Amino acid sequence: MKFATIGHLLNKENLKEFPKPWIQNNLVISPEMNINGTTGYITGLLLTAEEMMTLPREKVRQNILDAACFLQEKYDVELIQLGALTTSVTEGGKWVVEQKQYHGFTNHGDSYTAAITCQAVLRAVNLFHKKPAEQNLAIVGAYGVIGEAASKILVPQFARTMLIGRRAEKLSELEHHLKGEYETTIDLKTQKADIIVTATSHPTGLLASEHVKKNAMVVDVSQPPNMSYDLCRKRPDICRIDGGYVDFPKEHHLPIPGMPPGKLFACIVEVIMQAMENERKNHVGSIDLNHLKKTEQWGEKYGFTLNELTNFGKPLTQHIRS
Ligand SMILES: NC(=O)c1ccc[n+]([C@@H]2O[C@H](COP(=O)([O-])OP(=O)(O)OC[C@H]3O[C@@H](n4cnc5c(N)ncnc54)[C@H](OP(=O)(O)O)[C@@H]3O)[C@@H](O)[C@H]2O)c1
């Protein structure tokens, strides 16, 4: 089953990083990739993260649908993955599945991303010789697709969790699914957290210095990142970790700006694994934790796993030495 990911530009500068022939039909389209016999494309809308979230939603959705139909018709794609904020503007992908023009399968790729996020959180805590049961956690974007699954998995393991979102009613709904010690808030109350997970659709940096306590860890899943490179430089005590990065064999280095060799976004890895498995299903909306576990098993089977933790692609040596 041929796959394609549909992402978007992080910012206008991004466009310069792609060869001109890759741009066609309002899309950046990579050459066909072949991963052990499974073929597909990495593609992206020519909209920036900011435009994805501020242009009229119908227009952005139409762009996504046009891309899916084009990839289906011209490239024989049968499985698309909704990258970055394309999930956020399509109700977790449910809107795409309802459209008649596109007949293929859709996956948001968030199941493996949530799994890898939880693995990264637990790996980071362990790396600093701490115990989750003695640590305070904060999850920003707690009722989002990734945030909800991460909350279900992580809240019971931590001493106390602050669950943060923008809508009180969605936070109340989330409470029905959780066990453990937690509070919910619509304010960005991350100051007491030893470890912060960000998984929001906020299209720029969200955390400021005053939001993060000394020596805290931040697992930043959001794309674009919610903890900026500038804040990392200003606050070297904070250990920022790229959330949702998976180790991917170097020979398959995929052409994504800023992605270090040997790494790939978990959402893209999920769709590659689904294509390898020829699993002809949609995975949209709220995450089924059984499917999440299955993606972890696929990861082990195909050797795409979380190995080294990084910050903007660089190993965490500075923090691990101190
Ligand atoms: N690293 C990877 O491999 C990878 C893979 C997939 C996705 N991602 C990234 O992960 C992030 C989350 O993706 P998703 O699919 O889970 O998105 P989602 O379902 O749209 O969830 C995002 C959540 O963020 C909340 N939010 C937005 N701005 C906020 C703010 N200022 N404060 C608190 N909450 C805020 C939204 O709340 P409302 O609904 O109330 O607006 C929404 O619930 C995105 O940035 C995406 O690009 C990364």
mmCIF file of C-alpha atoms and ligand atoms in Angstrom:
data_model
loop_
_atom_site.group_PDB
_atom_site.id
_atom_site.type_symbol
_atom_site.label_atom_id
_atom_site.label_comp_id
_atom_site.label_asym_id
_atom_site.label_seq_id
_atom_site.Cartn_x
_atom_site.Cartn_y
_atom_site.Cartn_z
ATOM 1 C CA MET A 1 0.000 0.000 0.000
ATOM 2 C CA LYS A 2 1.539 3.299 -1.104
ATOM 3 C CA PHE A 3 1.597 6.050 1.567
ATOM 4 C CA ALA A 4 1.967 9.819 1.633
ATOM 5 C CA THR A 5 2.321 12.169 4.534
ATOM 6 C CA ILE A 6 0.723 15.597 4.264
ATOM 7 C CA GLY A 7 2.450 18.192 6.425
ATOM 8 C CA HIS A 8 2.938 21.917 5.952
ATOM 9 C CA LEU A 9 5.667 24.537 6.191
ATOM 10 C CA LEU A 10 6.725 25.574 9.685
ATOM 11 C CA ASN A 11 7.499 29.079 8.376
ATOM 12 C CA LYS A 12 8.131 30.860 5.038
ATOM 13 C CA GLU A 13 11.909 30.247 5.285
ATOM 14 C CA ASN A 14 11.237 26.501 5.048
ATOM 15 C CA LEU A 15 10.275 26.756 1.390
ATOM 16 C CA LYS A 16 13.845 27.679 0.374
ATOM 17 C CA GLU A 17 15.061 24.327 1.707
ATOM 18 C CA PHE A 18 13.231 22.290 -0.947
ATOM 19 C CA PRO A 19 14.428 21.841 -4.554
ATOM 20 C CA LYS A 20 12.156 23.757 -6.985
ATOM 21 C CA PRO A 21 11.092 20.639 -8.983
ATOM 22 C CA TRP A 22 9.500 19.263 -5.833
ATOM 23 C CA ILE A 23 6.844 21.958 -5.868
ATOM 24 C CA GLN A 24 3.745 21.096 -7.882
ATOM 25 C CA ASN A 25 0.030 21.645 -7.500
ATOM 26 C CA ASN A 26 0.419 23.776 -4.323
ATOM 27 C CA LEU A 27 2.352 20.991 -2.662
ATOM 28 C CA VAL A 28 5.951 20.104 -1.875
ATOM 29 C CA ILE A 29 6.321 16.466 -2.974
ATOM 30 C CA SER A 30 9.461 14.439 -2.291
ATOM 31 C CA PRO A 31 10.760 11.916 -4.829
ATOM 32 C CA GLU A 32 9.330 8.446 -4.260
ATOM 33 C CA MET A 33 10.921 6.815 -1.242
ATOM 34 C CA ASN A 34 11.449 3.105 -0.888
ATOM 35 C CA ILE A 35 11.736 1.724 2.617
ATOM 36 C CA ASN A 36 12.456 -1.992 2.325
ATOM 37 C CA GLY A 37 9.994 -2.282 -0.582
ATOM 38 C CA THR A 38 7.274 0.001 0.845
ATOM 39 C CA THR A 39 6.977 3.165 -1.210
ATOM 40 C CA GLY A 40 5.569 6.601 -0.594
ATOM 41 C CA TYR A 41 6.083 10.344 -0.454
ATOM 42 C CA ILE A 42 6.638 13.069 2.095
ATOM 43 C CA THR A 43 4.514 16.021 1.051
ATOM 44 C CA GLY A 44 3.578 19.374 2.498
ATOM 45 C CA LEU A 45 1.069 22.141 1.900
ATOM 46 C CA LEU A 46 2.590 25.521 1.096
ATOM 47 C CA LEU A 47 0.917 27.019 4.181
ATOM 48 C CA THR A 48 2.882 27.982 7.277
ATOM 49 C CA ALA A 49 1.921 26.811 10.783
ATOM 50 C CA GLU A 50 0.545 30.268 11.506
ATOM 51 C CA GLU A 51 -1.562 30.210 8.311
ATOM 52 C CA MET A 52 -2.836 26.721 9.126
ATOM 53 C CA MET A 53 -4.317 28.039 12.368
ATOM 54 C CA THR A 54 -5.451 31.523 11.285
ATOM 55 C CA LEU A 55 -6.822 31.203 7.726
ATOM 56 C CA PRO A 56 -10.520 30.274 7.419
ATOM 57 C CA ARG A 57 -10.791 26.623 8.459
ATOM 58 C CA GLU A 58 -12.808 25.636 5.324
ATOM 59 C CA LYS A 59 -10.014 26.935 3.092
ATOM 60 C CA VAL A 60 -7.296 25.040 4.974
ATOM 61 C CA ARG A 61 -9.370 21.837 4.988
ATOM 62 C CA GLN A 62 -10.001 22.173 1.256
ATOM 63 C CA ASN A 63 -6.223 22.434 0.716
ATOM 64 C CA ILE A 64 -5.744 19.190 2.653
ATOM 65 C CA LEU A 65 -8.512 17.407 0.749
ATOM 66 C CA ASP A 66 -7.165 18.631 -2.603
ATOM 67 C CA ALA A 67 -3.738 17.285 -1.655
ATOM 68 C CA ALA A 68 -5.170 13.885 -0.645
ATOM 69 C CA CYS A 69 -7.163 13.621 -3.900
ATOM 70 C CA PHE A 70 -4.167 14.685 -6.021
ATOM 71 C CA LEU A 71 -1.928 12.104 -4.339
ATOM 72 C CA GLN A 72 -4.616 9.457 -4.786
ATOM 73 C CA GLU A 73 -5.172 10.191 -8.475
ATOM 74 C CA LYS A 74 -1.676 11.037 -9.718
ATOM 75 C CA TYR A 75 0.510 8.976 -7.375
ATOM 76 C CA ASP A 76 -1.719 5.953 -6.544
ATOM 77 C CA VAL A 77 -1.533 6.742 -2.846
ATOM 78 C CA GLU A 78 -3.954 4.698 -0.735
ATOM 79 C CA LEU A 79 -2.950 5.805 2.751
ATOM 80 C CA ILE A 80 -2.371 9.358 3.907
ATOM 81 C CA GLN A 81 -0.941 10.596 7.156
ATOM 82 C CA LEU A 82 -2.028 13.961 8.513
ATOM 83 C CA GLY A 83 1.177 15.635 9.671
ATOM 84 C CA ALA A 84 1.582 18.396 12.271
ATOM 85 C CA LEU A 85 -1.378 20.788 12.355
ATOM 86 C CA THR A 86 -3.351 19.081 9.547
ATOM 87 C CA THR A 87 -4.733 16.848 12.347
ATOM 88 C CA SER A 88 -5.742 19.841 14.477
ATOM 89 C CA VAL A 89 -7.788 21.528 11.715
ATOM 90 C CA THR A 90 -9.650 18.341 10.675
ATOM 91 C CA GLU A 91 -11.026 17.229 14.074
ATOM 92 C CA GLY A 92 -8.247 14.725 14.467
ATOM 93 C CA GLY A 93 -8.681 13.587 10.840
ATOM 94 C CA LYS A 94 -12.381 12.659 11.212
ATOM 95 C CA TRP A 95 -13.386 15.352 8.706
ATOM 96 C CA VAL A 96 -11.102 13.854 6.019
ATOM 97 C CA VAL A 97 -12.623 10.388 6.451
ATOM 98 C CA GLU A 98 -16.118 11.865 5.872
ATOM 99 C CA GLN A 99 -15.178 13.328 2.467
ATOM 100 C CA LYS A 100 -16.346 11.248 -0.527
ATOM 101 C CA GLN A 101 -13.729 12.444 -3.050
ATOM 102 C CA TYR A 102 -10.890 10.739 -1.209
ATOM 103 C CA HIS A 103 -11.372 6.952 -1.076
ATOM 104 C CA GLY A 104 -8.191 5.874 0.674
ATOM 105 C CA PHE A 105 -7.280 5.411 4.327
ATOM 106 C CA THR A 106 -6.279 8.153 6.773
ATOM 107 C CA ASN A 107 -4.075 8.038 9.849
ATOM 108 C CA HIS A 108 -3.101 10.982 12.067
ATOM 109 C CA GLY A 109 0.028 9.145 13.182
ATOM 110 C CA ASP A 110 -0.620 10.345 16.728
ATOM 111 C CA SER A 111 -0.834 6.850 18.270
ATOM 112 C CA TYR A 112 2.850 6.062 17.830
ATOM 113 C CA THR A 113 3.688 9.707 18.618
ATOM 114 C CA ALA A 114 1.869 9.453 21.963
ATOM 115 C CA ALA A 115 3.609 6.119 22.658
ATOM 116 C CA ILE A 116 7.043 7.570 21.879
ATOM 117 C CA THR A 117 6.235 10.691 23.919
ATOM 118 C CA CYS A 118 5.467 8.574 26.993
ATOM 119 C CA GLN A 119 8.615 6.513 26.377
ATOM 120 C CA ALA A 120 10.676 9.735 26.150
ATOM 121 C CA VAL A 121 9.182 11.100 29.388
ATOM 122 C CA LEU A 122 9.953 7.910 31.313
ATOM 123 C CA ARG A 123 13.402 7.617 29.705
ATOM 124 C CA ALA A 124 14.209 11.232 30.680
ATOM 125 C CA VAL A 125 13.089 10.746 34.289
ATOM 126 C CA ASN A 126 15.202 7.605 34.501
ATOM 127 C CA LEU A 127 18.204 9.328 32.923
ATOM 128 C CA PHE A 128 18.201 11.860 35.744
ATOM 129 C CA HIS A 129 17.861 9.062 38.339
ATOM 130 C CA LYS A 130 14.407 10.213 39.441
ATOM 131 C CA LYS A 131 11.249 8.210 40.094
ATOM 132 C CA PRO A 132 7.994 9.228 38.308
ATOM 133 C CA ALA A 133 6.046 8.612 41.539
ATOM 134 C CA GLU A 134 8.076 11.415 43.176
ATOM 135 C CA GLN A 135 7.843 13.892 40.283
ATOM 136 C CA ASN A 136 5.321 16.553 39.279
ATOM 137 C CA LEU A 137 4.206 16.495 35.661
ATOM 138 C CA ALA A 138 2.388 19.063 33.500
ATOM 139 C CA ILE A 139 0.752 18.260 30.152
ATOM 140 C CA VAL A 140 -0.039 21.260 27.951
ATOM 141 C CA GLY A 141 -2.659 20.401 25.333
ATOM 142 C CA ALA A 142 -4.013 17.690 27.631
ATOM 143 C CA TYR A 143 -7.291 16.930 25.787
ATOM 144 C CA GLY A 144 -5.735 17.043 22.297
ATOM 145 C CA VAL A 145 -5.322 13.759 20.421
ATOM 146 C CA ILE A 146 -1.755 13.163 21.663
ATOM 147 C CA GLY A 147 -2.313 14.905 25.015
ATOM 148 C CA GLU A 148 -5.338 12.757 25.910
ATOM 149 C CA ALA A 149 -3.524 9.459 25.313
ATOM 150 C CA ALA A 150 -0.387 10.695 27.075
ATOM 151 C CA SER A 151 -2.529 11.830 30.035
ATOM 152 C CA LYS A 152 -4.195 8.405 30.321
ATOM 153 C CA ILE A 153 -0.813 6.665 30.325
ATOM 154 C CA LEU A 154 1.288 9.073 32.390
ATOM 155 C CA VAL A 155 -1.034 10.550 35.058
ATOM 156 C CA PRO A 156 -1.280 7.292 37.088
ATOM 157 C CA GLN A 157 2.516 7.011 37.162
ATOM 158 C CA PHE A 158 3.368 10.511 38.473
ATOM 159 C CA ALA A 159 2.996 12.049 41.945
ATOM 160 C CA ARG A 160 0.774 14.841 40.656
ATOM 161 C CA THR A 161 -0.101 16.199 37.215
ATOM 162 C CA MET A 162 -1.306 19.589 36.030
ATOM 163 C CA LEU A 163 -3.485 19.104 32.939
ATOM 164 C CA ILE A 164 -3.652 22.244 30.841
ATOM 165 C CA GLY A 165 -5.933 23.203 27.970
ATOM 166 C CA ARG A 166 -7.872 26.202 26.745
ATOM 167 C CA ARG A 167 -11.423 24.935 27.305
ATOM 168 C CA ALA A 168 -12.741 24.048 30.758
ATOM 169 C CA GLU A 169 -15.495 21.764 29.369
ATOM 170 C CA LYS A 170 -12.971 19.651 27.429
ATOM 171 C CA LEU A 171 -10.822 19.340 30.569
ATOM 172 C CA SER A 172 -13.910 18.094 32.474
ATOM 173 C CA GLU A 173 -14.584 15.477 29.779
ATOM 174 C CA LEU A 174 -10.972 14.308 30.056
ATOM 175 C CA GLU A 175 -11.397 13.780 33.805
ATOM 176 C CA HIS A 176 -13.829 10.883 33.142
ATOM 177 C CA HIS A 177 -10.969 8.897 31.591
ATOM 178 C CA LEU A 178 -8.263 9.426 34.176
ATOM 179 C CA LYS A 179 -6.984 7.688 37.264
ATOM 180 C CA GLY A 180 -4.421 9.272 39.594
ATOM 181 C CA GLU A 181 -3.627 12.611 41.218
ATOM 182 C CA TYR A 182 -4.243 15.581 38.959
ATOM 183 C CA GLU A 183 -5.622 19.092 38.638
ATOM 184 C CA THR A 184 -6.982 20.783 35.527
ATOM 185 C CA THR A 185 -6.578 24.408 34.520
ATOM 186 C CA ILE A 186 -7.034 26.754 31.586
ATOM 187 C CA ASP A 187 -3.991 28.766 32.726
ATOM 188 C CA LEU A 188 -0.446 27.925 31.744
ATOM 189 C CA LYS A 189 0.450 26.737 35.259
ATOM 190 C CA THR A 190 3.581 24.748 34.547
ATOM 191 C CA GLN A 191 5.848 26.459 37.101
ATOM 192 C CA LYS A 192 5.783 23.630 39.658
ATOM 193 C CA ALA A 193 6.350 20.808 37.193
ATOM 194 C CA ASP A 194 9.579 18.800 37.193
ATOM 195 C CA ILE A 195 8.700 17.653 33.705
ATOM 196 C CA ILE A 196 6.464 19.380 31.156
ATOM 197 C CA VAL A 197 4.983 17.752 28.057
ATOM 198 C CA THR A 198 3.799 20.122 25.340
ATOM 199 C CA ALA A 199 1.424 18.800 22.661
ATOM 200 C CA THR A 200 -0.490 21.838 21.470
ATOM 201 C CA SER A 201 -1.696 23.353 18.212
ATOM 202 C CA HIS A 202 -0.292 26.731 19.249
ATOM 203 C CA PRO A 203 1.732 27.637 16.143
ATOM 204 C CA THR A 204 4.708 29.351 17.834
ATOM 205 C CA GLY A 205 6.744 29.210 21.057
ATOM 206 C CA LEU A 206 4.387 29.061 24.023
ATOM 207 C CA LEU A 207 6.569 28.577 27.079
ATOM 208 C CA ALA A 208 8.377 31.623 28.426
ATOM 209 C CA SER A 209 11.160 31.528 30.982
ATOM 210 C CA GLU A 210 8.796 32.222 33.887
ATOM 211 C CA HIS A 211 6.753 29.118 33.024
ATOM 212 C CA VAL A 212 9.593 26.684 33.628
ATOM 213 C CA LYS A 213 11.227 26.025 36.998
ATOM 214 C CA LYS A 214 14.975 25.608 37.422
ATOM 215 C CA ASN A 215 16.374 22.341 36.040
ATOM 216 C CA ALA A 216 12.991 21.199 34.719
ATOM 217 C CA MET A 217 12.669 18.896 31.721
ATOM 218 C CA VAL A 218 10.439 19.766 28.759
ATOM 219 C CA VAL A 219 9.390 17.041 26.322
ATOM 220 C CA ASP A 220 8.331 19.238 23.422
ATOM 221 C CA VAL A 221 6.163 17.254 21.028
ATOM 222 C CA SER A 222 4.583 20.266 19.346
ATOM 223 C CA GLN A 223 5.500 21.132 15.761
ATOM 224 C CA PRO A 224 6.341 23.995 15.530
ATOM 225 C CA PRO A 225 8.035 23.608 18.936
ATOM 226 C CA ASN A 226 6.441 25.225 22.002
ATOM 227 C CA MET A 227 9.827 25.785 23.638
ATOM 228 C CA SER A 228 11.954 27.931 21.363
ATOM 229 C CA TYR A 229 15.629 27.580 20.543
ATOM 230 C CA ASP A 230 16.110 31.068 22.038
ATOM 231 C CA LEU A 231 14.666 29.990 25.373
ATOM 232 C CA CYS A 232 16.993 26.951 25.373
ATOM 233 C CA ARG A 233 19.954 29.322 24.985
ATOM 234 C CA LYS A 234 18.682 31.731 27.620
ATOM 235 C CA ARG A 235 17.922 28.954 30.123
ATOM 236 C CA PRO A 236 20.601 26.249 29.757
ATOM 237 C CA ASP A 237 19.422 24.661 33.040
ATOM 238 C CA ILE A 238 16.228 23.467 31.293
ATOM 239 C CA CYS A 239 16.573 20.105 29.591
ATOM 240 C CA ARG A 240 14.440 20.361 26.445
ATOM 241 C CA ILE A 241 13.837 17.077 24.657
ATOM 242 C CA ASP A 242 12.508 16.599 21.128
ATOM 243 C CA GLY A 243 9.230 14.733 21.631
ATOM 244 C CA GLY A 244 8.053 12.339 18.951
ATOM 245 C CA TYR A 245 11.441 11.689 17.340
ATOM 246 C CA VAL A 246 12.147 8.075 16.457
ATOM 247 C CA ASP A 247 15.480 6.544 15.506
ATOM 248 C CA PHE A 248 15.261 5.650 11.842
ATOM 249 C CA PRO A 249 18.065 3.920 9.909
ATOM 250 C CA LYS A 250 20.400 6.513 8.335
ATOM 251 C CA GLU A 251 20.170 4.917 4.885
ATOM 252 C CA HIS A 252 16.522 6.035 4.791
ATOM 253 C CA HIS A 253 17.216 9.671 5.714
ATOM 254 C CA LEU A 254 14.115 11.527 4.591
ATOM 255 C CA PRO A 255 14.161 15.060 3.212
ATOM 256 C CA ILE A 256 12.567 17.034 6.035
ATOM 257 C CA PRO A 257 14.186 20.390 6.874
ATOM 258 C CA GLY A 258 15.783 20.379 10.312
ATOM 259 C CA MET A 259 15.414 16.628 10.795
ATOM 260 C CA PRO A 260 18.783 15.174 11.844
ATOM 261 C CA PRO A 261 20.060 12.110 9.951
ATOM 262 C CA GLY A 262 18.889 8.904 11.585
ATOM 263 C CA LYS A 263 15.775 10.517 13.126
ATOM 264 C CA LEU A 264 12.197 10.826 11.931
ATOM 265 C CA PHE A 265 8.883 12.027 13.333
ATOM 266 C CA ALA A 266 6.948 9.215 15.003
ATOM 267 C CA CYS A 267 3.770 10.131 13.057
ATOM 268 C CA ILE A 268 5.533 9.506 9.741
ATOM 269 C CA VAL A 269 7.055 6.282 11.055
ATOM 270 C CA GLU A 270 3.552 5.137 12.081
ATOM 271 C CA VAL A 271 2.172 5.499 8.566
ATOM 272 C CA ILE A 272 5.219 3.797 7.046
ATOM 273 C CA MET A 273 4.686 0.866 9.423
ATOM 274 C CA GLN A 274 0.956 0.745 8.626
ATOM 275 C CA ALA A 275 1.810 0.596 4.914
ATOM 276 C CA MET A 276 4.378 -2.148 5.582
ATOM 277 C CA GLU A 277 1.696 -4.102 7.456
ATOM 278 C CA ASN A 278 -0.835 -3.369 4.672
ATOM 279 C CA GLU A 279 -3.350 -2.545 7.423
ATOM 280 C CA ARG A 280 -6.316 -1.123 5.520
ATOM 281 C CA LYS A 281 -7.909 0.977 8.291
ATOM 282 C CA ASN A 282 -8.422 4.587 9.353
ATOM 283 C CA HIS A 283 -6.868 5.816 12.578
ATOM 284 C CA VAL A 284 -8.424 9.201 13.301
ATOM 285 C CA GLY A 285 -9.816 11.022 16.341
ATOM 286 C CA SER A 286 -9.262 9.840 19.880
ATOM 287 C CA ILE A 287 -6.510 7.253 20.219
ATOM 288 C CA ASP A 288 -7.368 3.614 20.894
ATOM 289 C CA LEU A 289 -4.746 2.546 23.453
ATOM 290 C CA ASN A 290 -4.747 -0.993 22.007
ATOM 291 C CA HIS A 291 -3.721 0.434 18.656
ATOM 292 C CA LEU A 292 -1.089 2.554 20.406
ATOM 293 C CA LYS A 293 0.403 -0.633 21.904
ATOM 294 C CA LYS A 294 0.283 -2.262 18.478
ATOM 295 C CA THR A 295 2.318 0.595 16.965
ATOM 296 C CA GLU A 296 4.962 0.039 19.661
ATOM 297 C CA GLN A 297 5.086 -3.630 18.664
ATOM 298 C CA TRP A 298 5.422 -2.640 14.994
ATOM 299 C CA GLY A 299 8.267 -0.311 16.009
ATOM 300 C CA GLU A 300 10.098 -3.189 17.675
ATOM 301 C CA LYS A 301 9.408 -5.472 14.711
ATOM 302 C CA TYR A 302 10.777 -3.022 12.144
ATOM 303 C CA GLY A 303 13.568 -1.576 14.299
ATOM 304 C CA PHE A 304 12.174 1.986 14.488
ATOM 305 C CA THR A 305 12.581 2.790 18.169
ATOM 306 C CA LEU A 306 13.369 5.552 20.625
ATOM 307 C CA ASN A 307 17.069 5.358 21.373
ATOM 308 C CA GLU A 308 18.929 8.561 22.032
ATOM 309 C CA LEU A 309 17.104 11.613 23.419
ATOM 310 C CA THR A 310 17.921 14.890 21.630
ATOM 311 C CA ASN A 311 17.267 18.634 21.812
ATOM 312 C CA PHE A 312 16.771 20.253 18.391
ATOM 313 C CA GLY A 313 18.513 17.155 17.029
ATOM 314 C CA LYS A 314 21.582 17.344 19.298
ATOM 315 C CA PRO A 315 22.340 14.737 22.008
ATOM 316 C CA LEU A 316 21.652 15.835 25.590
ATOM 317 C CA THR A 317 25.302 15.548 26.625
ATOM 318 C CA GLN A 318 25.408 18.913 28.429
ATOM 319 C CA HIS A 319 22.576 17.926 30.769
ATOM 320 C CA ILE A 320 23.609 14.360 31.290
ATOM 321 C CA ARG A 321 27.137 15.344 32.367
ATOM 322 C CA SER A 322 25.877 17.855 34.948
HETATM 323 N N1 LIG B 1 6.793 15.126 16.974
HETATM 324 C C1 LIG B 1 5.926 14.405 16.231
HETATM 325 O O1 LIG B 1 6.238 13.359 15.672
HETATM 326 C C2 LIG B 1 4.510 14.883 16.108
HETATM 327 C C3 LIG B 1 3.566 14.036 15.528
HETATM 328 C C4 LIG B 1 2.249 14.480 15.439
HETATM 329 C C5 LIG B 1 1.901 15.744 15.913
HETATM 330 N N2 LIG B 1 2.866 16.539 16.438
HETATM 331 C C6 LIG B 1 2.535 17.869 16.994
HETATM 332 O O2 LIG B 1 1.919 17.665 18.265
HETATM 333 C C7 LIG B 1 1.019 18.741 18.550
HETATM 334 C C8 LIG B 1 -0.329 18.180 18.985
HETATM 335 O O3 LIG B 1 -0.874 17.410 17.932
HETATM 336 P P1 LIG B 1 -2.343 16.782 18.063
HETATM 337 O O4 LIG B 1 -2.561 16.020 16.824
HETATM 338 O O5 LIG B 1 -2.507 16.132 19.386
HETATM 339 O O6 LIG B 1 -3.221 18.126 18.019
HETATM 340 P P2 LIG B 1 -4.685 18.420 18.584
HETATM 341 O O7 LIG B 1 -5.473 17.166 18.690
HETATM 342 O O8 LIG B 1 -5.218 19.536 17.790
HETATM 343 O O9 LIG B 1 -4.383 18.923 20.070
HETATM 344 C C9 LIG B 1 -3.780 20.145 20.303
HETATM 345 C C10 LIG B 1 -4.365 20.727 21.567
HETATM 346 O O10 LIG B 1 -3.636 21.895 21.925
HETATM 347 C C11 LIG B 1 -4.551 22.763 22.565
HETATM 348 N N3 LIG B 1 -3.989 24.107 22.603
HETATM 349 C C12 LIG B 1 -3.758 24.953 21.570
HETATM 350 N N4 LIG B 1 -3.200 26.086 22.022
HETATM 351 C C13 LIG B 1 -3.084 25.962 23.360
HETATM 352 C C14 LIG B 1 -2.600 26.799 24.392
HETATM 353 N N5 LIG B 1 -2.138 28.022 24.131
HETATM 354 N N6 LIG B 1 -2.614 26.334 25.670
HETATM 355 C C15 LIG B 1 -3.083 25.099 25.956
HETATM 356 N N7 LIG B 1 -3.578 24.250 25.012
HETATM 357 C C16 LIG B 1 -3.573 24.683 23.737
HETATM 358 C C17 LIG B 1 -5.804 22.654 21.721
HETATM 359 O O11 LIG B 1 -6.914 23.096 22.453
HETATM 360 P P3 LIG B 1 -8.280 23.573 21.722
HETATM 361 O O12 LIG B 1 -8.830 22.336 21.081
HETATM 362 O O13 LIG B 1 -9.112 24.081 22.812
HETATM 363 O O14 LIG B 1 -7.860 24.585 20.709
HETATM 364 C C18 LIG B 1 -5.833 21.154 21.428
HETATM 365 O O15 LIG B 1 -6.592 20.463 22.394
HETATM 366 C C19 LIG B 1 0.976 19.589 17.277
HETATM 367 O O16 LIG B 1 1.882 20.681 17.438
HETATM 368 C C20 LIG B 1 1.528 18.665 16.196
HETATM 369 O O17 LIG B 1 2.172 19.345 15.150
HETATM 370 C C21 LIG B 1 4.161 16.136 16.564
#
